Coordinates of C-alpha atoms in Angstrom, one line a residue:
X1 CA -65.2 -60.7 -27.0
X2 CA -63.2 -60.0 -30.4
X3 CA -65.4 -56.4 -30.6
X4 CA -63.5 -55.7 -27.1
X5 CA -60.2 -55.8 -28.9
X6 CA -61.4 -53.9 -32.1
X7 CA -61.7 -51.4 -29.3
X8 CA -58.9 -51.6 -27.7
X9 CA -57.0 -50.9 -31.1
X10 CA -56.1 -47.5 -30.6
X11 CA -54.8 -48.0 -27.0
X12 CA -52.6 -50.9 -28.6
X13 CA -51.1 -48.4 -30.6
X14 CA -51.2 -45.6 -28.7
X15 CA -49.1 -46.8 -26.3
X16 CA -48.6 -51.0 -26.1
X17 CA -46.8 -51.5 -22.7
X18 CA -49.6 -49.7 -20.9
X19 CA -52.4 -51.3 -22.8
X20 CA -50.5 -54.6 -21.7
X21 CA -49.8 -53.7 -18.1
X22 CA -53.8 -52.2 -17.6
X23 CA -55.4 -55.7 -19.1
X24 CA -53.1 -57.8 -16.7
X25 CA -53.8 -55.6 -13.6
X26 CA -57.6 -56.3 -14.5
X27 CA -57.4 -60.0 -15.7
X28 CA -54.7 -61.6 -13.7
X29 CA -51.6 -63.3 -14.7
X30 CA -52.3 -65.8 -17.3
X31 CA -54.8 -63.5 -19.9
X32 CA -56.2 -65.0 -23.2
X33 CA -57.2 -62.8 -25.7
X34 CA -60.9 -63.5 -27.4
X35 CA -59.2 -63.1 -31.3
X36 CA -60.7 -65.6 -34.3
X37 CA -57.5 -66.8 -35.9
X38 CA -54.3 -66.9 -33.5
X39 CA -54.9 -67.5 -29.6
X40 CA -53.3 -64.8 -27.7
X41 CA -52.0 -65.3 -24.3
X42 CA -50.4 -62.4 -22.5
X43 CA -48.2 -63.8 -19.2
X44 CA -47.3 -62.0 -16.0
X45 CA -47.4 -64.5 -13.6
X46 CA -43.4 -66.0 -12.5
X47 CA -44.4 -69.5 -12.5
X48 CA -46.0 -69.1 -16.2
X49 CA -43.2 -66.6 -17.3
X50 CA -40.8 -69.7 -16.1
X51 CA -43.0 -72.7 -18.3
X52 CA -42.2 -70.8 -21.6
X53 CA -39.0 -69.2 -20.7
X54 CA -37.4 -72.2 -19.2
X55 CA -39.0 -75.6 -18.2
X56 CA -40.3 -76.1 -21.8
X57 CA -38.4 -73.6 -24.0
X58 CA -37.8 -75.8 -26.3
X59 CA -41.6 -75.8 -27.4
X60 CA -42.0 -71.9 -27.9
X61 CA -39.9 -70.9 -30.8
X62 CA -39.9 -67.4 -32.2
X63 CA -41.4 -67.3 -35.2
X64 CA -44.0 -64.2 -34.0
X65 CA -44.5 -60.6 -35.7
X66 CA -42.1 -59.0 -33.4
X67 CA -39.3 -61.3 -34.6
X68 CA -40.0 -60.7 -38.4
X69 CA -40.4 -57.2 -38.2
X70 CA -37.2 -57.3 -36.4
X71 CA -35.6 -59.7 -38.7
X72 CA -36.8 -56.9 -41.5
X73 CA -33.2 -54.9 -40.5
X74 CA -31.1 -58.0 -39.0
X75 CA -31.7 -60.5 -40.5
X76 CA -31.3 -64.2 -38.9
X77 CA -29.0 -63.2 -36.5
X78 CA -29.7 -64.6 -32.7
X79 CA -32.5 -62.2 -31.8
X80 CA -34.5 -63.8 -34.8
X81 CA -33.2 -67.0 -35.4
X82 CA -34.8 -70.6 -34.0
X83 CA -33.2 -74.0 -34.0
X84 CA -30.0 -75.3 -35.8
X85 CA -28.8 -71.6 -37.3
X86 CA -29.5 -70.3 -34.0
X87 CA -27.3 -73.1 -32.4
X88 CA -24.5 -72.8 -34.4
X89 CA -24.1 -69.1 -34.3
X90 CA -24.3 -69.1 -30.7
X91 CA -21.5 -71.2 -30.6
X92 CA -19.4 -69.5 -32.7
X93 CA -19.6 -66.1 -31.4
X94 CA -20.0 -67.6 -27.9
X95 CA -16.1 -66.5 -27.2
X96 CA -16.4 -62.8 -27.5
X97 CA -18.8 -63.0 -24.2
X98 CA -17.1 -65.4 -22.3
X99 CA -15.9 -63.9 -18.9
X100 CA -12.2 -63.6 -19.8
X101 CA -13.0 -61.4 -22.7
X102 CA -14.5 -59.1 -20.2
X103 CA -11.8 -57.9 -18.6
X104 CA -10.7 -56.2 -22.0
X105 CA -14.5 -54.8 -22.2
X106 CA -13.7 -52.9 -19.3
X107 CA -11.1 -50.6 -20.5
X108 CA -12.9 -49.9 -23.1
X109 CA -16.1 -49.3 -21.1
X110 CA -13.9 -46.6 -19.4
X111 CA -12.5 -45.4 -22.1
X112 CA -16.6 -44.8 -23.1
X113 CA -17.0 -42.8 -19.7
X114 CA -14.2 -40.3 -20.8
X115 CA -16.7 -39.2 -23.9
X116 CA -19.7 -38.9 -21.9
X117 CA -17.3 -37.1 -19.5
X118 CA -16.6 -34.6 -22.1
X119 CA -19.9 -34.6 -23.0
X120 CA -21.3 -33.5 -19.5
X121 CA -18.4 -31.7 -18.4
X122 CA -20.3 -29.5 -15.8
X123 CA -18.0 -26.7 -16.0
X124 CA -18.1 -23.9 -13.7
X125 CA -21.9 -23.6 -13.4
X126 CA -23.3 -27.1 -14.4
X127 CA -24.5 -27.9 -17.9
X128 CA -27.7 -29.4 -19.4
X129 CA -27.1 -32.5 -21.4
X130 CA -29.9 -34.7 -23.8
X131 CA -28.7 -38.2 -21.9
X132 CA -30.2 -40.2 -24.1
X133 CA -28.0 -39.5 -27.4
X134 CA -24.9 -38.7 -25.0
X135 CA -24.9 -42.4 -24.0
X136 CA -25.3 -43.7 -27.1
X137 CA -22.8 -41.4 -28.8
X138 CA -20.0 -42.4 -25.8
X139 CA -20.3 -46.2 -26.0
X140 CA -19.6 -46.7 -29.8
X141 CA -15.8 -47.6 -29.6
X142 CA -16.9 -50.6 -27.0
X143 CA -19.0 -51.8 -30.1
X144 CA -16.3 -51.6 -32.8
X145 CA -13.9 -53.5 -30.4
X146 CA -16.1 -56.3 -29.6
X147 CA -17.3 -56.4 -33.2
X148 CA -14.4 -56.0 -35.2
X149 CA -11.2 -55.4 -33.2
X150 CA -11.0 -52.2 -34.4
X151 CA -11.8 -49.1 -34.0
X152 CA -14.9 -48.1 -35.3
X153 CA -15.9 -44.6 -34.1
X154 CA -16.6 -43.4 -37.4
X155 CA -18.0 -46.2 -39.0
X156 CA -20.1 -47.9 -36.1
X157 CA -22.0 -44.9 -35.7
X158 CA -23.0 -45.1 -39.1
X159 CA -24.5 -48.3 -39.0
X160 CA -26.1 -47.1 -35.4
X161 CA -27.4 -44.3 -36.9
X162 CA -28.6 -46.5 -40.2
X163 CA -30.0 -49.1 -38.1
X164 CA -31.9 -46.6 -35.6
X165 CA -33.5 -45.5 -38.3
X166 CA -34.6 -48.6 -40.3
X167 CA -36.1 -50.2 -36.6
X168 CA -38.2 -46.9 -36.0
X169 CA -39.9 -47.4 -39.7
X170 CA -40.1 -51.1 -38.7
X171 CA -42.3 -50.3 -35.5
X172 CA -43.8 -47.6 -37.5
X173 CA -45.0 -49.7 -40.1
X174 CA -46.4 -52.2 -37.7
X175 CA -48.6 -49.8 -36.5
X176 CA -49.8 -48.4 -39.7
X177 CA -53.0 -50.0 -40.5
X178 CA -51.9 -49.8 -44.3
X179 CA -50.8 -53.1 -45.6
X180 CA -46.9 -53.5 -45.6
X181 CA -46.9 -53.9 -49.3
X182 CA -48.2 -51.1 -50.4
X183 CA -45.3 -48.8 -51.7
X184 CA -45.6 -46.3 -49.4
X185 CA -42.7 -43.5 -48.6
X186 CA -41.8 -45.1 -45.2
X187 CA -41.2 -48.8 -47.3
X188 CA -38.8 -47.0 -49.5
X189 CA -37.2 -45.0 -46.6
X190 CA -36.7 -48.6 -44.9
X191 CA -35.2 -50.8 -48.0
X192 CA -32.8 -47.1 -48.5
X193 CA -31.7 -47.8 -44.2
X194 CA -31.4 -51.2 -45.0
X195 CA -29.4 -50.7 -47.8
X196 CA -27.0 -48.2 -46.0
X197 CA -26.5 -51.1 -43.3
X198 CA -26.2 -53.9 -45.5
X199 CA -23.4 -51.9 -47.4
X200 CA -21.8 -50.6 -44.1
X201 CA -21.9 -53.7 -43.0
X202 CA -19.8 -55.4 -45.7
X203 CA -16.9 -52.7 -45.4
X204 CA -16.6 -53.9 -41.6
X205 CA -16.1 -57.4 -43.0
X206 CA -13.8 -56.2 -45.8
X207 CA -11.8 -54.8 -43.5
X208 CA -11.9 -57.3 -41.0
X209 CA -11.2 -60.0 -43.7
X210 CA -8.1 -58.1 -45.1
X211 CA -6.7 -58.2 -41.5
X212 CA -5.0 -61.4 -39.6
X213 CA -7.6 -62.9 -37.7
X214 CA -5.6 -64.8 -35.0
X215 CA -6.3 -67.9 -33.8
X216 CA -7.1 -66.8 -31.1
X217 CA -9.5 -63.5 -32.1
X218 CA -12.4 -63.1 -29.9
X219 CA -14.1 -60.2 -31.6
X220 CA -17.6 -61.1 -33.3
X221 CA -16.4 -60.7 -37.0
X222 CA -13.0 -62.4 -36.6
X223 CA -14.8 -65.5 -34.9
X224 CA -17.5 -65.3 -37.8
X225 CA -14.6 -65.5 -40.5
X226 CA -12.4 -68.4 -38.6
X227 CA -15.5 -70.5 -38.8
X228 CA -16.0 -69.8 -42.3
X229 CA -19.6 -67.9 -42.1
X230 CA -20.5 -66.3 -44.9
X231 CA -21.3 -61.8 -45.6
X232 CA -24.5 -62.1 -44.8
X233 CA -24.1 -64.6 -41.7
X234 CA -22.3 -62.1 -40.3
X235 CA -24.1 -58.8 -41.4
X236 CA -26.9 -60.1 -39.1
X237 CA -25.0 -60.7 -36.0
X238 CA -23.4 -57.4 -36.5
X239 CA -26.6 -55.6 -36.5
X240 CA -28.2 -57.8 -33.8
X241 CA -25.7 -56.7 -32.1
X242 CA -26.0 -53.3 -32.6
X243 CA -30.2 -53.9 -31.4
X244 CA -29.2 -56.1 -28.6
X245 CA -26.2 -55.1 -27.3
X246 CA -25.4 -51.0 -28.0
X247 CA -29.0 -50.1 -27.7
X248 CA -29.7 -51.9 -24.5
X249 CA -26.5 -49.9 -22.7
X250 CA -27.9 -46.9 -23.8
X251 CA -31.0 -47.3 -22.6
X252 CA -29.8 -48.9 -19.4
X253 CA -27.6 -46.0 -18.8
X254 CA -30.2 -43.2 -19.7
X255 CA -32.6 -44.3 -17.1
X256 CA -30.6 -45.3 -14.3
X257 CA -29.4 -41.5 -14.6
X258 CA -32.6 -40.1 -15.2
X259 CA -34.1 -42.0 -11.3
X260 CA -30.6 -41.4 -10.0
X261 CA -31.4 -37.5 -11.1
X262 CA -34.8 -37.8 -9.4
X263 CA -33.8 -40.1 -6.4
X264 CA -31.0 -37.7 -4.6
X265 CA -30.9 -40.0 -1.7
X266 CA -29.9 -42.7 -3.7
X267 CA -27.9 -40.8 -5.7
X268 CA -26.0 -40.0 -2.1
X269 CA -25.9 -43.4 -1.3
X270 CA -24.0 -44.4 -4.5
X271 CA -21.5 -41.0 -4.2
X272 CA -20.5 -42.7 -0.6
X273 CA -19.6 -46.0 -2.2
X274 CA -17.7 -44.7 -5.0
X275 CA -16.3 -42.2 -2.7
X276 CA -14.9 -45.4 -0.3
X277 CA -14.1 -47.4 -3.9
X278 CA -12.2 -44.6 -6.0
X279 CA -11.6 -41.8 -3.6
X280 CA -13.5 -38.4 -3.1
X281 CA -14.2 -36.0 -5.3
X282 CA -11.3 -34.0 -6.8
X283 CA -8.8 -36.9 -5.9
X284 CA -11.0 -40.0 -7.2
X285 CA -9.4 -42.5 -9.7
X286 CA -11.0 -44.2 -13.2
X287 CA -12.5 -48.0 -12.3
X288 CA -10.7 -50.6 -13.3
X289 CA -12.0 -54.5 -13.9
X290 CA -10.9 -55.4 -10.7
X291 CA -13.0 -53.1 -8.9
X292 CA -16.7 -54.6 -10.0
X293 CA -16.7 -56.4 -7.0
X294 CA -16.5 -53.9 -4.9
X295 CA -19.1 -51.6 -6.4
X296 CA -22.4 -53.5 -5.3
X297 CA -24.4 -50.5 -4.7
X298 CA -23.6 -49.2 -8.2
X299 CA -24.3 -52.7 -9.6
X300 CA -27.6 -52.8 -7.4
X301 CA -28.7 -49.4 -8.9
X302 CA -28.6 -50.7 -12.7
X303 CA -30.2 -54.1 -11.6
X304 CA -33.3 -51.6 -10.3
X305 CA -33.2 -49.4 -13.1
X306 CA -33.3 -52.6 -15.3
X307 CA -36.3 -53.7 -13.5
X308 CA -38.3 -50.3 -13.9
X309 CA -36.5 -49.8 -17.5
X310 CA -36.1 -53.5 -18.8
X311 CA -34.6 -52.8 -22.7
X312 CA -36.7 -56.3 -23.6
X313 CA -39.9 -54.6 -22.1
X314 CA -42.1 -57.7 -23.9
X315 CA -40.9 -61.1 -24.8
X316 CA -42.7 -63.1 -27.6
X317 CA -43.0 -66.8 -28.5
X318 CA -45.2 -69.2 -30.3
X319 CA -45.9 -72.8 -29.0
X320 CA -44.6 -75.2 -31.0
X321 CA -47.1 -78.2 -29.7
X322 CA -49.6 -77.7 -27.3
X323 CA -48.6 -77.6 -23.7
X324 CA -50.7 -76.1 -20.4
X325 CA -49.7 -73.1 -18.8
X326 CA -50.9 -72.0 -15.4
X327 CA -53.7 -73.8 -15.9
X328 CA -54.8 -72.5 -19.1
X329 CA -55.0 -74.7 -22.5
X330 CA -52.4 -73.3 -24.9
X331 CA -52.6 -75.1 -28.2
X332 CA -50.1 -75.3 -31.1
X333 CA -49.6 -71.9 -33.0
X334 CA -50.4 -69.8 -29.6
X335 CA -48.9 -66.5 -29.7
X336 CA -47.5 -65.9 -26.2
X337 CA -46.7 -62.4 -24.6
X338 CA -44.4 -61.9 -21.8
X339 CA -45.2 -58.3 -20.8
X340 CA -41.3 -57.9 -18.6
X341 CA -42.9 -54.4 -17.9
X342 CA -45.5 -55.7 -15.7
X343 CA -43.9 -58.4 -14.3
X344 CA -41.3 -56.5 -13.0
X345 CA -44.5 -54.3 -11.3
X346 CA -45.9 -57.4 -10.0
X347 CA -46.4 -56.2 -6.4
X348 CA -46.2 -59.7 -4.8
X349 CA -42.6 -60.2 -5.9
X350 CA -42.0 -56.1 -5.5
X351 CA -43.4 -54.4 -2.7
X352 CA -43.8 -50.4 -3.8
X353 CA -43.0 -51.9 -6.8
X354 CA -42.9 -48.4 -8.4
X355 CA -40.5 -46.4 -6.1
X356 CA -36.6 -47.1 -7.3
X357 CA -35.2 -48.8 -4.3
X358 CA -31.8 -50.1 -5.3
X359 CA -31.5 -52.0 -1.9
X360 CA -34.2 -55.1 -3.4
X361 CA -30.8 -56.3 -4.7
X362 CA -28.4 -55.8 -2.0
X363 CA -27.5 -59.0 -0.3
X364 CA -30.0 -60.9 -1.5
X365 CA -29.8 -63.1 -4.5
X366 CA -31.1 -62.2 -8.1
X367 CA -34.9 -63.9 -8.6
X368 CA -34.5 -65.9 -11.5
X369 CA -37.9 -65.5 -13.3
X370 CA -39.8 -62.3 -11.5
X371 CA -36.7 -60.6 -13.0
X372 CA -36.1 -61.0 -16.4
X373 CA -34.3 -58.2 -17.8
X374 CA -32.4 -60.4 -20.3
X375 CA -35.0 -63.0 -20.7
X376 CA -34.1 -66.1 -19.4
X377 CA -33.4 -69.4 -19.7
X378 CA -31.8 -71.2 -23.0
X379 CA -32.4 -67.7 -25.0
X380 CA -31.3 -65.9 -22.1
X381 CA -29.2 -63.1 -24.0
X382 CA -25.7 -63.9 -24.9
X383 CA -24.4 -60.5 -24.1
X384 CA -25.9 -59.9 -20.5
X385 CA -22.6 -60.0 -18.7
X386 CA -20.9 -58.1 -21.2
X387 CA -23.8 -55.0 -21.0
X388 CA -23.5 -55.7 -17.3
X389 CA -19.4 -55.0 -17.2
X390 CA -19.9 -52.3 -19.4
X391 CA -22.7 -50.6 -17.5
X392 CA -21.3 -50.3 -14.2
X393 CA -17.9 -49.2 -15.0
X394 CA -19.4 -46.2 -17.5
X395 CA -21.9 -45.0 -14.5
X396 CA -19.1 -45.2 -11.4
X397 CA -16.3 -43.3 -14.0
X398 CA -19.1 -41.4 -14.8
X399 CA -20.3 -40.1 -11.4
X400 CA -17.7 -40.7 -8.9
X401 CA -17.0 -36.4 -8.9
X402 CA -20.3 -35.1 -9.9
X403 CA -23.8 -35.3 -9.6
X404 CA -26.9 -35.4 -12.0
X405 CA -29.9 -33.4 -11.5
X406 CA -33.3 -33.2 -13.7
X407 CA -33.4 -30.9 -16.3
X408 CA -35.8 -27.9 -17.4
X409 CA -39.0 -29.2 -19.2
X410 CA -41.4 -32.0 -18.2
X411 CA -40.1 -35.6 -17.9
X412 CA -40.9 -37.1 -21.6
X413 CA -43.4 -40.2 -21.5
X414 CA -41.8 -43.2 -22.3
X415 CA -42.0 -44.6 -25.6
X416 CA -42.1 -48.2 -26.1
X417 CA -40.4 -49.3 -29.0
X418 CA -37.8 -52.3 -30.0
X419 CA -36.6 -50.8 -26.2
X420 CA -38.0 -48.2 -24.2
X421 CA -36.9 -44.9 -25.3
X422 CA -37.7 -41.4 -23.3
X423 CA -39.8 -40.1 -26.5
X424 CA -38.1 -36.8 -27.7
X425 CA -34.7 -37.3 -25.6
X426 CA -34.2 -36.9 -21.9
X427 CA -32.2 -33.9 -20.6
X428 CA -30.4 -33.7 -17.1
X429 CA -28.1 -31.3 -15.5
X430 CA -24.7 -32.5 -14.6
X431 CA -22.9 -30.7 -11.7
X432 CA -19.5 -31.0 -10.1
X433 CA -19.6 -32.6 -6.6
X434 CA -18.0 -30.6 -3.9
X435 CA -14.4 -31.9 -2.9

């Protein structure tokens, strides 16, 4: 009944993903919501998740709230866009993900793992580190280089900073019962963020611009300007990239340390691999691109933490024409829900599907639609590889001579927002191994 969601109003906002998860562990895997105006349908079930995401993507676009709130700080970059802008741009900055630019992501990925090195240098005695602004801190040159072919320590985290700030008013505001056009302080703190990115932004480009951009240039910007997009094309795709690409890392990394930190058994079990990969402790080497395949453990332990953790914890669309989906009627205008969350707690596709058992993706291959970390399909993201790449090199440079441990205070709730976020920061103790 519609009463039963006026109820549920507070839970919504107090925390979304669980409100999401409870109603599908009590209504199944296809759930339509009883509101007046716009059918709701929340999705959990693979086969369903698959219909939307795959079989018929091309009938669920994304023109849903999430996506214009988003779109209030990128703009009509990818995450937002639908149809022939969407097209186009993914074909023009479809070069600076292909798998030969990766090799050059992975110097710089290990170039990353030397500041978060510094950062957690355990020292004689171990030290206590907030993990998840460390990680974010340590990745920013891997973002200047793929975004501008520069480097943009100073500047990127800048426009992290002002973009972090302008998605946090977004969610706020979405969660505010007062109308979003009201002139309220948190408005004018969000047009002053936006400002500060839009005008960040444009001194990437300027620079960019006044540089060669070789023909052959794979960086976002340079690829932008060869095809002749304009400021504000590329403004967007810069700060989607920012929200899609920098922020998912972060968050990747953050809790694939904080179970590791929890999990020592695991956390043994990767130590022997990069022992075998990169030497022991004391003696051990940096990773190089040609050792990914050789880390699988270290590859399956993201893959895991991505299924607890996934960045994209809910997917959105809305149907274009009407279309059936698991056996439920979903006319035109449907706003459809992919909870990833839940799906990825579905316990017929993950037995103990709350314990962190990396093993799920050892020697057996990746499930295609009960794992959707990236999304999938046509609008599966661009940058997966790349955050992939990235990921594993920063966590086996990382580790491979010291150990992570949990912290003093309580483990923070996590806080779902544009991506899940430990709310307040996460802090772990970093420790030498023995050699």
């Amino acid at each position: 009944m519609p009463w039963d969601m006026v109820r549920a109003v507070p839970a919504i906002r107090r925390s979304p993903v669980d409100f999401l998860t409870r109603t599908a562990a009590r209504y199944g895997g296809a759930v339509a919501f009883p509101l007046p105006r716009t059918p709701v349908l929340l999705l959990t079930d693979p086969a369903a998740v698959r219909r939307v995401l795959v079989e018929n993507a091309r009938n669920y676009g994304r023109a849903t709230l999430q996506y214009k709130a988003l779109a209030t700080v990128t703009g009509q970059g990818l995450l937002t866009s639908d149809g022939a802008p969407w097209r186009t741009h993914r074909r023009i900055v479809q070069p600076a993900f292909h798998h030969s630019a990766l090799d050059g992501i992975a110097e710089q990925a290990v170039a990353a793992a030397r500041r978060l090195r510094r950062t957690t240098d355990p020292g004689p005695r171990g030290t206590e580190v907030e993990v998840a602004e460390a990680t974010a801190r340590a990745t920013l040159e891997v973002i200047g280089r793929t975004l501008a072919e520069a480097d943009l320590r100073g500047v990127a985290e800048q426009l992290v900073d002002a973009v972090g700030r302008a998605l946090e008013l977004v969610v706020a505001r979405a969660q505010s019962p007062v109308p979003g056009t009201w002139p309220t302080p948190s408005r004018r703190r969000l047009r002053a963020a936006v400002a500060e990115i839009d005008a960040v932004c444009a001194r990437i480009v300027a620079v960019r611009r006044a540089a060669t951009v070789a023909e052959d240039a794979t960086d976002l910007v340079g690829l932008m300007l060869r095809a002749g997009s304009g400021d504000e094309e590329i403004r967007d795709e810069l700060v989607t990239f920012v929200v899609a690409g920098h922020e998912t890392v972060a968050s990747c990394l953050t809790w694939t340390l904080d179970l590791l930190a929890r999990h020592p058994a695991e956390q043994a079990a990767l130590h022997a691999e990069l022992a075998d990969v990169l030497g022991a402790p004391g003696e051990s080497r940096e990773p190089t691109w040609d050792d990914l395949a050789r880390l699988p453990r270290t590859r399956a332990v993201l893959d895991e933490a991505l299924r607890l953790y996934p960045p994209a914890w809910v997917i959105t669309r809305t149907s274009l024409a009407p279309d059936t989906v698991a056996g439920v009627d979903v006319p035109a205008g449907t706003l459809v829900i992919v909870c990833t969350w839940a799906l990825h707690r579905d316990p017929e596709l993950w037995p103990e599907p709350e314990t962190f058992r990396p093993e799920r993706f050892l020697g057996a291959p990746r499930r295609e639609v009960g794992y959707v970390p990236f999304g999938a399909g046509p609008r599966l993201c661009i940058g997966r590889d790349l955050a992939l790449v990235e990921a594993v090199l920063v966590l086996a440079a990382l580790l491979r001579d010291r150990r992570v441990r949990p912290g003093t205070g309580p483990r923070p709730r996590v806080e779902s927002l544009v991506t899940l976020r430990p709310a307040g920061g996460l802090r772990l103790r970093f420790e030498t191994l023995p050699g």
